Coordinates of N, CA, C and O in Angstrom, one line a residue:
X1 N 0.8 -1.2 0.0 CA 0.0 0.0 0.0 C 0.8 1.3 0.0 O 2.0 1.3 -0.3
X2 N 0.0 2.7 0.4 CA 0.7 3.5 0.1 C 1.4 3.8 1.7 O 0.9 3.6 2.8
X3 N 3.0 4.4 1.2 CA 3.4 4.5 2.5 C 3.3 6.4 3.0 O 3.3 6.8 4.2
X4 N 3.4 7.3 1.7 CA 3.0 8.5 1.7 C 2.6 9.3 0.9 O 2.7 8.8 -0.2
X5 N 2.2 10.2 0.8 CA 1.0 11.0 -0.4 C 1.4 12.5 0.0 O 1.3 13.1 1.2
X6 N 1.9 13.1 -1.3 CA 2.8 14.1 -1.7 C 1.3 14.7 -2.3 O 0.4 14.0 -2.9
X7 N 1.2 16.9 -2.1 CA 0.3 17.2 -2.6 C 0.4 18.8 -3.2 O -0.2 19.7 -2.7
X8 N 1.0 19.0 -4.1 CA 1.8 20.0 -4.9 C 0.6 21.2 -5.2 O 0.0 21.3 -6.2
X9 N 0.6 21.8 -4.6 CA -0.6 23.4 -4.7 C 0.3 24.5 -4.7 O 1.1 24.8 -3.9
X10 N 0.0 25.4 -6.2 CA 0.2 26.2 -6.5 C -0.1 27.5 -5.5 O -1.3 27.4 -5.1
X11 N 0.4 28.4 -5.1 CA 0.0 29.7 -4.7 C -0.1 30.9 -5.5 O -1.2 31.4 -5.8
X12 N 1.6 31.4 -6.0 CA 1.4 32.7 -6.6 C 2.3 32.2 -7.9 O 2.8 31.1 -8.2
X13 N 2.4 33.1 -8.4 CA 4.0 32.7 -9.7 C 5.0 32.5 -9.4 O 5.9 33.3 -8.9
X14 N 5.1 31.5 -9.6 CA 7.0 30.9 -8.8 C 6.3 30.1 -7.4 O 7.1 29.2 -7.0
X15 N 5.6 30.1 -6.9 CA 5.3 29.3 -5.6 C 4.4 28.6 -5.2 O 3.2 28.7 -5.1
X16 N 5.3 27.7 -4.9 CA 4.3 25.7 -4.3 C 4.2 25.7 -3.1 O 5.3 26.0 -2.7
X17 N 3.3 25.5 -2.2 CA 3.2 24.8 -1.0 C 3.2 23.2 -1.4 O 2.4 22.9 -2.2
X18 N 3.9 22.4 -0.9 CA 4.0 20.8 -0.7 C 3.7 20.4 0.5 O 4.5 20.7 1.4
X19 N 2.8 19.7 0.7 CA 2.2 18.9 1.5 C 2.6 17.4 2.1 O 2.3 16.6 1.3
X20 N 2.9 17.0 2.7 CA 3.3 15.5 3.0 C 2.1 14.9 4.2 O 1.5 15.4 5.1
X21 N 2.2 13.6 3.6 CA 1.3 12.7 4.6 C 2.0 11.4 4.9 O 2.6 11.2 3.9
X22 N 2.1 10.7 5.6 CA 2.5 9.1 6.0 C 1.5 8.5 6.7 O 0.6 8.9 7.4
X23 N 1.9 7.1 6.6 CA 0.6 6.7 7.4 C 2.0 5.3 8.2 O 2.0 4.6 9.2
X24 N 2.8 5.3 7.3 CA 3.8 3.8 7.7 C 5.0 4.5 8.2 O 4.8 5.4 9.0
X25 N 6.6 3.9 7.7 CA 7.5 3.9 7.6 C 8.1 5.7 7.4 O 8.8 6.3 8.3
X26 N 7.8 6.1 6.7 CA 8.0 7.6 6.5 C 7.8 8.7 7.0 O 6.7 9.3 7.1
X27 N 9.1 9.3 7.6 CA 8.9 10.4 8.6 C 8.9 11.6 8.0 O 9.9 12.2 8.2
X28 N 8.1 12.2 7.3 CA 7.6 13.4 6.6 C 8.2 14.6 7.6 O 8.8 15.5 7.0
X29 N 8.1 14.6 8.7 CA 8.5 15.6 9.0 C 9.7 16.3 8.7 O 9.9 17.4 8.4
X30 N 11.0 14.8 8.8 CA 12.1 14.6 8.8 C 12.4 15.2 7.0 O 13.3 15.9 6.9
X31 N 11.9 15.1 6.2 CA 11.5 15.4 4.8 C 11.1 16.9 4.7 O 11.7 17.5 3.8
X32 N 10.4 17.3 5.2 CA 9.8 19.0 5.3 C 11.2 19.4 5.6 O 11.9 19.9 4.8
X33 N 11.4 19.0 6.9 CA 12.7 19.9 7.1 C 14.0 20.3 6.9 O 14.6 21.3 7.1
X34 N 14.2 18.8 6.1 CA 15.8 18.9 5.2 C 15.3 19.7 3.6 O 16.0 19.6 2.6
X35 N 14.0 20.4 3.6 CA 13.7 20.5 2.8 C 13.0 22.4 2.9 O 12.5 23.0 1.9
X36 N 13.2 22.9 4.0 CA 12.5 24.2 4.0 C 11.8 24.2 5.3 O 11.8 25.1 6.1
X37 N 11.0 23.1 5.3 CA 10.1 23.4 6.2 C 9.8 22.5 7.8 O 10.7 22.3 8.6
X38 N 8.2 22.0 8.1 CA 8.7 21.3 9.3 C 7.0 20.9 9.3 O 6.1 21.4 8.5
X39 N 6.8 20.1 10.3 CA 5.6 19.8 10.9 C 5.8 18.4 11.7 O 6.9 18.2 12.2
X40 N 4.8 17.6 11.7 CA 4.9 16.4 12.5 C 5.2 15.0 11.9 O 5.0 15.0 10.7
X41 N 5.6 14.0 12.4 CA 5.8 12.6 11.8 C 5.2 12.4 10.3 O 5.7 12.4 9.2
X42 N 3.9 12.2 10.8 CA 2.6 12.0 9.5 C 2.1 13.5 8.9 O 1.4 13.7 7.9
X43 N 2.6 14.1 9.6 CA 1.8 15.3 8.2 C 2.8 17.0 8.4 O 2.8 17.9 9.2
X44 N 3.3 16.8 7.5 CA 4.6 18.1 7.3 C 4.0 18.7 5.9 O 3.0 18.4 5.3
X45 N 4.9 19.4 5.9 CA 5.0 20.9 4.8 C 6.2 21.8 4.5 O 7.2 21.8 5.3
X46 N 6.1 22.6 3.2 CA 7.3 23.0 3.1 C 6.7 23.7 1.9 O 5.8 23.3 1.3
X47 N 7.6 25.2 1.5 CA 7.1 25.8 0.6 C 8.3 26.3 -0.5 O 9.4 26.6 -0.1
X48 N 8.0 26.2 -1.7 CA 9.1 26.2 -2.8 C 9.1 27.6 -3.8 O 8.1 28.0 -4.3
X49 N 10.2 28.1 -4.0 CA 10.1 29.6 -4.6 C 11.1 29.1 -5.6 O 12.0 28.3 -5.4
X50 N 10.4 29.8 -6.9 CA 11.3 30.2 -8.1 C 11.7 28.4 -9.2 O 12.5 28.4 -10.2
X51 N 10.9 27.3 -8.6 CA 11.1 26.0 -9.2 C 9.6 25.6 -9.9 O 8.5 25.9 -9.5
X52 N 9.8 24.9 -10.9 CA 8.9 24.1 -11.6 C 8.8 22.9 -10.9 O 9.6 22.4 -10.1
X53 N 7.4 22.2 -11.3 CA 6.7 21.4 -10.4 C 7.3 20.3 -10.8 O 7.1 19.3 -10.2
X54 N 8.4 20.4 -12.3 CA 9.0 19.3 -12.5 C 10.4 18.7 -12.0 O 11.1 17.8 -12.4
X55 N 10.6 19.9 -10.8 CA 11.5 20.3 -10.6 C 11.6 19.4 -8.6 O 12.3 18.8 -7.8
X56 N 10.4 20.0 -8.9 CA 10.0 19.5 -6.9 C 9.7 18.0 -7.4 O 10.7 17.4 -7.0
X57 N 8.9 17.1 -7.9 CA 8.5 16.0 -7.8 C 9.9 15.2 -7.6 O 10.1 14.7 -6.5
X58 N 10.9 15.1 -8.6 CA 11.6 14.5 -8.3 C 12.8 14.5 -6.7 O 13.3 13.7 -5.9
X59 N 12.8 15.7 -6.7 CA 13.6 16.0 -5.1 C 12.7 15.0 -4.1 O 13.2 14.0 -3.6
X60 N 11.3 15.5 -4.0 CA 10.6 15.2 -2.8 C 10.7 13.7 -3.1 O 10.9 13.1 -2.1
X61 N 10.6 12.9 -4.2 CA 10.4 11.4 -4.4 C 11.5 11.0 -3.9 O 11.5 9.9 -3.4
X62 N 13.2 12.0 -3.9 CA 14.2 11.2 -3.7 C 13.9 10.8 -2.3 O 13.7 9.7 -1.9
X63 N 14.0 12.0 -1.4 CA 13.9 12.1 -0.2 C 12.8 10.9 0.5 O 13.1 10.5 1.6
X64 N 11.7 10.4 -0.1 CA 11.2 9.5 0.5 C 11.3 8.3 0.3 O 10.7 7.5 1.0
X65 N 12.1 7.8 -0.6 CA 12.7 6.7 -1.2 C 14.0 6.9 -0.3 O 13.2 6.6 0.6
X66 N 14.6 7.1 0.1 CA 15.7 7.4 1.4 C 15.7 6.9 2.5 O 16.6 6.5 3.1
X67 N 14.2 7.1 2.8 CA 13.1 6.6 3.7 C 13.0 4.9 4.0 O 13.2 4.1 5.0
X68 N 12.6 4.7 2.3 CA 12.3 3.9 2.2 C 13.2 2.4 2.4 O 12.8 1.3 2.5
X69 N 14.5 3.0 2.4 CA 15.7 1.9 2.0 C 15.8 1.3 3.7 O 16.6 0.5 4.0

């Protein structure tokens, strides 16, 4: 099943709010934070200036595949 769910929302030009959720293995928080931002085990955040969304999917995938090993 799924071990976390990534949720990419636009705000202004140039900027993403990313969302993190876990339900298993994956410490999202731990992920927000090496990453900008912060929150709790299962549910973090983090916000991104001046990058394309093709730009964030792959970082934030690395980082929970990291997790995942």
């Amino acid at each position: 099943g799924v071990q976390a769910g990534v949720y990419i929302r636009g705000r202004s030009a140039g900027e993403y709010k990313v969302s993190l959720r876990s339900v298993g293995e994956v410490d999202v928080a731990a992920i927000a934070t090496a990453l900008g931002g912060g929150g709790h085990v299962r549910a973090s955040g983090y916000s991104v200036f001046g990058a394309a969304v093709e730009e964030i999917v792959p970082t934030v995938l690395a980082e929970i595949r990291k997790q995942l090993q």
